[in-house]
Amino acid sequence: MTPPSDVETAVADAHRRGWALVLAATARVARDLDLAEECVQEAYAAALASWARDGIPNRPAAWLTTAAKRRAMDAVRRERTFRSKLPLLVEPEETEVEEPDDERAAVDPERLAREDVVPDDRLRLIFMCCHPALAQEAQLALTLRLVCGVAVTDIARALLVSEPTMAARMTRAKKKISAARIPFRLPGASELPDRLRAVLGVIHLLFTAGHTAPSGASLVRTDLVDESLRLARTLGELMPDEREVRGLLALLLVTDARRATRVDTDGRLLRLENQDRSLWDRSAMAEAHDLIVEGLRGGRPGRYVLQAAIASLYAEAPSYDRTDWPQIVTLYDELLSVWPSPVVALNRTVAVSMASGPAQALAEVAELEKDGRLAKYQYLPAIKADLLRRLGRPEESSIAYRQALELTGNDAEREFLAERLAHPHRA
């Protein structure tokens, strides 16, 4: 018998590392998100008893995948049997009953050819979930939760809504899939571009949730960062001619290049100006630079190319003070014209404060406060607090720091804000 504590730890680790991959494999059999999720949940529950009795398997994800797929196939077979017996009771309209993937694979070469278009299991499931019949926020939320395993709380933070609101949206999205009988299949190659925008958004939000974890003790969730980079590279291989795909990969590379310097040896957050630039990943920055140059050629660049260009200017400056702030403001202006997001407008105020002074930036932050869309976004009061501190207004700065603390869930960020609050005059 394996100690219960060891089993619980193993199952929790398998859930964190493998949930999305197990779900992706199961969904190919179930061809229904709710059924796939239910089967995966049952597999994890069964693991608690089975691993305690038989020992923790060498490949937990493989064990869970097999268990979940078997449950899905049993459910599909029961449904098929029920439908075959149904004419004995009533005479329904003729409906084609799909068999599970494992049984149809040998006789459905056309569908296999479609699936070969996206050879990666997780990326395939992302494309499936980003169905154009769903609103884009529903696509993002559903995919991040089911495919990427991001917690509802963290998704809500990323999309700037409350957790109950996000949970309700996901429930409505699932019901719409079921009620509208949206086919759970991989789109053909010609359909991929129509879903690309949402897929890019999913990968970017997955990276964002890993780069600065919305909650928890660590600033970075390396598993999410590494997975988003892998997905971006895989997408680049699948759609090499899409500039925004290259732009997203460049953005992720140049942003993650600073990973090793974002906290000190004690895990405390280090601001950009205090990071050791000699330790940044120069090979990642060089790869990103080449992708950005390619992305800026041949027409007006999109949001990811522009974001990558901004991040690259920050990274390539010899020091924080010698950053080309006017050029960054210009790029932000272009980005706002392509992607008029209040988050972009807020990020722009940081560059404005360096190019034109904190007073002008504070005025723009005040306008964003009136707008109201960033009311629950912790970085608005954090930026406001910093601007007020630089303007020599410590009392008002302290109020803003307290507001930011109330909205922040990550421990490293909370510790940084608390330090600022305790020493409002410190540079």
Coordinates of C-alpha atoms in Angstrom, one line a residue, residues 39-411:
C39 CA -14.3 11.0 -18.0
V40 CA -11.0 12.7 -17.1
Q41 CA -12.4 13.8 -13.7
E42 CA -13.4 10.2 -13.0
A43 CA -10.0 8.9 -14.1
Y44 CA -8.3 11.2 -11.6
A45 CA -10.7 10.1 -8.8
A46 CA -10.0 6.5 -9.7
A47 CA -6.3 7.1 -9.5
L48 CA -6.6 7.9 -5.8
A49 CA -7.8 4.4 -5.0
S50 CA -5.9 2.5 -7.6
W51 CA -2.5 4.1 -7.0
A52 CA -2.9 3.6 -3.2
R53 CA -3.5 -0.1 -3.8
D54 CA -1.2 -0.9 -6.7
G55 CA 1.4 1.8 -6.4
I56 CA 2.0 5.0 -8.3
P57 CA 2.7 4.2 -12.0
N58 CA 5.9 5.2 -13.7
R59 CA 3.9 7.2 -16.3
P60 CA 1.0 8.8 -14.4
A61 CA -0.3 10.8 -17.5
A62 CA -0.3 7.6 -19.6
W63 CA -2.3 5.7 -16.9
L64 CA -4.8 8.6 -16.6
T65 CA -5.2 8.9 -20.4
T66 CA -5.9 5.2 -20.8
A67 CA -8.4 5.3 -17.9
A68 CA -10.2 8.3 -19.2
K69 CA -10.3 7.1 -22.8
R70 CA -11.8 3.8 -21.8
R71 CA -14.5 5.6 -19.9
A72 CA -15.2 7.7 -22.9
M73 CA -15.4 4.8 -25.3
D74 CA -17.7 2.9 -22.9
A75 CA -20.0 6.0 -22.8
V76 CA -20.0 6.3 -26.6
R77 CA -20.7 2.6 -27.0
R78 CA -23.6 2.9 -24.5
E79 CA -25.0 5.8 -26.5
R80 CA -24.7 3.9 -29.7
T81 CA -26.4 0.9 -28.3
F82 CA -29.2 3.1 -26.9
R83 CA -29.7 4.7 -30.3
S84 CA -29.7 1.3 -32.1
K85 CA -32.5 0.1 -29.7
L86 CA -34.4 3.4 -29.9
P87 CA -36.4 2.4 -33.0
L88 CA -38.0 -0.3 -31.0
L89 CA -39.7 2.4 -28.9
V90 CA -40.1 5.3 -31.3
E91 CA -39.3 6.2 -34.8
P92 CA -36.9 9.1 -34.7
E93 CA -35.4 11.0 -37.6
E94 CA -32.4 9.2 -39.1
T95 CA -29.2 10.4 -37.4
E96 CA -25.7 9.3 -38.2
V97 CA -24.1 8.1 -35.0
E98 CA -20.3 8.7 -34.8
E99 CA -18.1 6.0 -33.4
P100 CA -15.2 6.8 -31.2
D101 CA -11.9 7.8 -32.9
D102 CA -10.2 4.5 -32.1
E103 CA -12.8 2.5 -34.1
R104 CA -13.2 4.9 -37.0
A105 CA -9.6 5.8 -37.5
A106 CA -8.9 2.9 -39.9
V107 CA -11.9 3.6 -42.1
D108 CA -12.0 7.5 -42.1
P109 CA -8.9 8.6 -44.0
E110 CA -10.5 12.0 -44.8
R111 CA -10.8 12.9 -41.1
L112 CA -7.3 11.6 -40.3
A113 CA -6.0 13.8 -43.0
R114 CA -7.7 16.8 -41.3
E115 CA -6.1 15.8 -38.0
D116 CA -2.7 15.5 -39.6
V117 CA -3.0 19.2 -40.4
V118 CA -2.5 19.9 -36.7
P119 CA -0.3 17.1 -35.4
D120 CA 0.0 18.4 -31.8
D121 CA -2.8 17.1 -29.5
R122 CA -3.1 20.2 -27.4
L123 CA -2.9 22.7 -30.3
R124 CA -5.5 20.6 -32.1
L125 CA -7.9 20.8 -29.1
I126 CA -7.3 24.6 -28.9
F127 CA -8.4 25.0 -32.6
M128 CA -11.4 22.8 -31.9
C129 CA -12.5 24.9 -28.9
C130 CA -12.0 28.2 -30.7
H131 CA -15.2 27.7 -32.7
P132 CA -16.4 30.9 -34.4
A133 CA -20.0 30.2 -33.2
L134 CA -18.8 31.2 -29.7
A135 CA -18.0 34.7 -28.6
Q136 CA -14.3 35.2 -28.4
E137 CA -14.2 35.7 -24.6
A138 CA -16.0 32.4 -24.3
Q139 CA -13.5 30.7 -26.7
L140 CA -10.6 32.1 -24.6
A141 CA -12.1 31.1 -21.2
L142 CA -13.3 27.7 -22.2
T143 CA -10.0 26.8 -23.9
L144 CA -7.8 28.1 -21.1
R145 CA -9.8 26.1 -18.5
L146 CA -10.3 22.8 -20.4
V147 CA -7.3 22.6 -22.6
C148 CA -4.7 24.5 -20.6
G149 CA -5.8 23.7 -17.1
V150 CA -5.8 27.3 -15.9
A151 CA -8.0 27.9 -12.8
V152 CA -11.2 29.8 -13.3
T153 CA -10.0 32.4 -10.7
D154 CA -6.9 33.1 -12.8
I155 CA -8.8 33.3 -16.0
A156 CA -11.2 35.8 -14.5
R157 CA -8.2 37.9 -13.4
A158 CA -6.7 37.7 -16.9
L159 CA -9.9 38.8 -18.5
L160 CA -10.7 41.5 -15.9
V161 CA -14.1 40.0 -14.7
S162 CA -15.3 38.5 -11.5
E163 CA -14.9 34.7 -10.9
P164 CA -18.8 34.2 -10.8
T165 CA -19.1 36.0 -14.1
M166 CA -16.4 33.9 -15.7
A167 CA -17.9 30.7 -14.4
A168 CA -21.3 31.7 -15.8
R169 CA -19.8 32.5 -19.2
M170 CA -18.1 29.1 -19.4
T171 CA -21.3 27.3 -18.4
R172 CA -23.2 29.2 -21.1
A173 CA -20.6 28.4 -23.7
K174 CA -20.8 24.7 -22.9
K175 CA -24.6 24.8 -23.1
K176 CA -24.4 26.6 -26.4
I177 CA -22.1 23.9 -27.8
S178 CA -24.5 21.2 -26.7
A179 CA -27.8 23.0 -27.7
A180 CA -26.5 24.1 -31.1
R181 CA -24.9 20.8 -31.7
I182 CA -21.6 22.5 -32.6
P183 CA -19.5 19.7 -34.2
F184 CA -16.5 18.8 -32.1
R185 CA -14.1 18.3 -34.9
L186 CA -10.8 19.7 -36.2
P187 CA -11.4 22.4 -38.8
G188 CA -9.8 21.8 -42.3
A189 CA -6.7 23.7 -43.3
S190 CA -8.8 26.3 -45.1
E191 CA -10.7 27.0 -41.8
L192 CA -7.7 27.5 -39.6
P193 CA -7.1 31.2 -40.5
D194 CA -10.6 32.0 -39.3
R195 CA -9.8 30.6 -35.8
L196 CA -6.2 32.0 -35.7
R197 CA -7.0 35.2 -33.8
A198 CA -8.6 33.3 -30.9
V199 CA -5.8 30.6 -30.9
L200 CA -3.2 33.4 -30.7
G201 CA -5.2 35.0 -27.8
V202 CA -5.3 31.7 -25.9
I203 CA -1.5 31.1 -26.2
H204 CA -0.8 34.7 -25.2
L205 CA -3.0 34.5 -22.2
L206 CA -1.5 31.2 -21.2
F207 CA 1.9 32.8 -21.3
T208 CA 0.7 35.8 -19.4
A209 CA -0.7 33.5 -16.6
G210 CA 2.7 31.9 -16.4
H211 CA 4.9 35.0 -16.8
T212 CA 3.3 36.6 -13.8
A213 CA 1.1 34.0 -12.0
P214 CA -2.2 35.7 -10.9
S215 CA -2.0 33.9 -7.6
G216 CA 0.4 31.8 -5.6
A217 CA 3.8 32.0 -4.0
S218 CA 6.0 32.1 -7.1
L219 CA 6.1 35.0 -9.5
V220 CA 6.5 32.7 -12.5
R221 CA 4.7 29.4 -13.4
T222 CA 7.4 27.9 -15.6
D223 CA 5.2 25.1 -16.8
L224 CA 2.7 27.5 -18.4
V225 CA 5.5 29.7 -19.8
D226 CA 7.3 26.7 -21.4
E227 CA 4.1 25.2 -22.7
S228 CA 3.0 28.5 -24.3
L229 CA 6.4 28.8 -26.0
R230 CA 6.1 25.3 -27.3
L231 CA 2.6 26.0 -28.6
A232 CA 3.8 29.2 -30.3
R233 CA 6.7 27.4 -32.0
T234 CA 4.4 24.5 -33.1
L235 CA 1.9 27.0 -34.5
G236 CA 4.7 28.8 -36.3
E237 CA 5.6 25.5 -38.0
L238 CA 2.0 24.9 -38.9
M239 CA 1.4 28.4 -40.3
P240 CA 4.8 29.8 -41.2
D241 CA 3.5 32.6 -43.4
E242 CA 1.3 34.3 -40.8
R243 CA 3.1 37.4 -39.5
E244 CA 1.1 37.5 -36.3
V245 CA 2.2 34.0 -35.4
R246 CA 5.8 35.1 -35.8
G247 CA 5.0 38.2 -33.8
L248 CA 3.5 36.2 -30.9
L249 CA 6.6 33.9 -30.8
A250 CA 8.8 37.0 -30.8
L251 CA 6.8 38.6 -28.0
L252 CA 7.0 35.5 -25.8
L253 CA 10.7 35.0 -26.5
V254 CA 11.8 38.6 -25.7
T255 CA 9.6 38.8 -22.7
D256 CA 10.8 35.5 -21.2
A257 CA 14.4 36.3 -21.9
R258 CA 14.4 38.2 -18.5
R259 CA 13.1 35.2 -16.5
A260 CA 16.2 34.6 -14.5
T261 CA 16.5 38.2 -13.3
R262 CA 12.9 39.0 -12.3
V263 CA 13.3 38.0 -8.7
D264 CA 16.4 38.1 -6.4
T265 CA 17.8 35.1 -4.6
D266 CA 15.2 35.5 -1.9
G267 CA 12.3 35.5 -4.4
R268 CA 11.6 39.2 -4.1
L269 CA 10.4 41.0 -7.2
L270 CA 12.9 43.1 -9.1
R271 CA 11.8 46.0 -11.2
L272 CA 13.0 46.2 -14.8
E273 CA 15.5 49.0 -13.9
N274 CA 17.1 46.8 -11.2
Q275 CA 17.5 43.7 -13.2
D276 CA 21.0 42.5 -14.3
R277 CA 20.8 42.8 -18.1
S278 CA 24.0 40.8 -18.6
L279 CA 22.0 37.7 -17.5
W280 CA 19.2 38.0 -20.0
D281 CA 18.9 35.3 -22.6
R282 CA 20.7 36.9 -25.6
S283 CA 19.9 34.1 -28.0
A284 CA 16.2 34.4 -27.4
M285 CA 16.4 38.1 -27.8
A286 CA 18.3 37.7 -31.1
E287 CA 15.7 35.2 -32.4
A288 CA 12.9 37.6 -31.4
H289 CA 14.7 40.5 -33.2
D290 CA 14.8 38.6 -36.4
L291 CA 11.1 37.6 -36.2
I292 CA 10.2 41.2 -35.4
V293 CA 12.1 42.5 -38.5
E294 CA 10.3 40.0 -40.6
G295 CA 6.9 40.9 -39.1
L296 CA 7.4 44.6 -39.7
R297 CA 7.9 44.0 -43.5
G298 CA 5.1 43.9 -46.0
G299 CA 2.3 46.0 -44.7
R300 CA 0.9 47.3 -41.5
P301 CA 1.9 45.2 -38.5
G302 CA -0.6 43.6 -36.1
R303 CA -0.9 43.7 -32.4
Y304 CA 1.6 40.9 -31.6
V305 CA 4.3 42.2 -33.9
L306 CA 3.9 45.7 -32.3
Q307 CA 3.9 44.3 -28.8
A308 CA 7.1 42.4 -29.6
A309 CA 8.7 45.5 -31.0
I310 CA 7.9 47.4 -27.8
A311 CA 9.3 44.6 -25.6
S312 CA 12.4 44.4 -27.8
L313 CA 13.1 48.1 -27.4
Y314 CA 12.9 47.7 -23.6
A315 CA 15.2 44.7 -23.8
E316 CA 17.8 46.0 -26.2
A317 CA 18.4 49.3 -24.4
P318 CA 21.8 49.4 -22.6
S319 CA 20.1 50.6 -19.4
Y320 CA 16.7 51.5 -18.2
D321 CA 17.4 55.2 -18.3
R322 CA 18.7 55.0 -21.9
T323 CA 15.6 53.3 -23.2
D324 CA 14.2 55.0 -26.3
W325 CA 11.0 56.2 -24.5
P326 CA 9.7 58.5 -27.3
Q327 CA 9.9 55.6 -29.8
I328 CA 8.1 53.3 -27.4
V329 CA 5.3 55.9 -27.0
T330 CA 5.0 56.0 -30.8
L331 CA 4.8 52.2 -31.0
Y332 CA 2.1 52.2 -28.3
D333 CA 0.1 54.8 -30.3
E334 CA 0.3 52.5 -33.3
L335 CA -0.7 49.5 -31.1
L336 CA -3.7 51.4 -29.8
S337 CA -4.9 52.0 -33.3
V338 CA -4.7 48.3 -34.1
W339 CA -5.9 47.1 -30.6
P340 CA -7.7 49.7 -28.6
S341 CA -7.4 48.0 -25.3
P342 CA -7.5 49.9 -21.9
V343 CA -4.6 47.7 -20.7
V344 CA -2.5 48.9 -23.7
A345 CA -3.4 52.5 -22.8
L346 CA -2.3 51.9 -19.2
N347 CA 1.0 50.3 -20.2
R348 CA 1.6 53.3 -22.5
T349 CA 1.4 55.6 -19.5
V350 CA 4.7 54.1 -18.1
A351 CA 6.5 55.1 -21.3
V352 CA 4.8 58.5 -21.2
S353 CA 6.0 59.1 -17.7
M354 CA 9.6 58.6 -18.8
A355 CA 9.3 60.5 -22.0
S356 CA 7.1 63.5 -20.8
G357 CA 7.1 63.3 -17.1
P358 CA 4.9 61.6 -14.4
A359 CA 2.4 64.5 -14.3
Q360 CA 1.2 63.9 -17.8
A361 CA 1.1 60.1 -17.3
L362 CA -1.0 60.6 -14.1
A363 CA -3.5 62.6 -16.0
E364 CA -3.9 59.8 -18.5
V365 CA -4.2 57.2 -15.7
A366 CA -7.0 59.4 -14.2
E367 CA -8.9 59.2 -17.6
L368 CA -8.6 55.4 -17.5
E369 CA -10.0 55.4 -13.9
K370 CA -13.0 57.3 -15.2
D371 CA -13.4 54.8 -18.0
G372 CA -14.0 52.1 -15.4
R373 CA -13.0 49.0 -17.4
L374 CA -9.8 48.6 -15.3
A375 CA -11.6 48.9 -11.9
K376 CA -10.4 45.4 -10.9
Y377 CA -7.0 45.5 -12.6
Q378 CA -4.3 45.7 -9.9
Y379 CA -1.7 47.4 -12.2
L380 CA -3.8 50.6 -12.5
P381 CA -3.5 51.6 -8.8
A382 CA 0.1 50.2 -8.8
I383 CA 1.2 52.5 -11.6
K384 CA -0.8 55.4 -10.2
A385 CA 1.0 54.9 -6.8
D386 CA 4.4 54.9 -8.5
L387 CA 3.6 58.1 -10.4
L388 CA 2.3 59.8 -7.2
R389 CA 5.5 58.7 -5.3
R390 CA 7.6 60.2 -8.1
L391 CA 5.6 63.5 -7.8
G392 CA 6.3 63.7 -4.1
R393 CA 2.8 62.9 -2.9
P394 CA 3.4 60.1 -0.5
E395 CA -0.1 60.1 1.3
E396 CA -1.9 59.7 -2.0
S397 CA 0.6 57.2 -3.2
S398 CA 0.0 55.1 0.0
I399 CA -3.7 55.0 -0.7
A400 CA -3.1 53.7 -4.3
Y401 CA -0.6 51.1 -3.0
R402 CA -3.3 49.8 -0.6
Q403 CA -5.8 49.6 -3.5
A404 CA -3.3 47.6 -5.5
L405 CA -2.6 45.3 -2.6
E406 CA -6.3 44.5 -2.3
L407 CA -6.4 43.4 -5.9
T408 CA -3.2 41.5 -6.1
G409 CA -3.1 37.7 -5.6
N410 CA 0.6 36.9 -6.3
D411 CA 2.7 36.7 -3.2

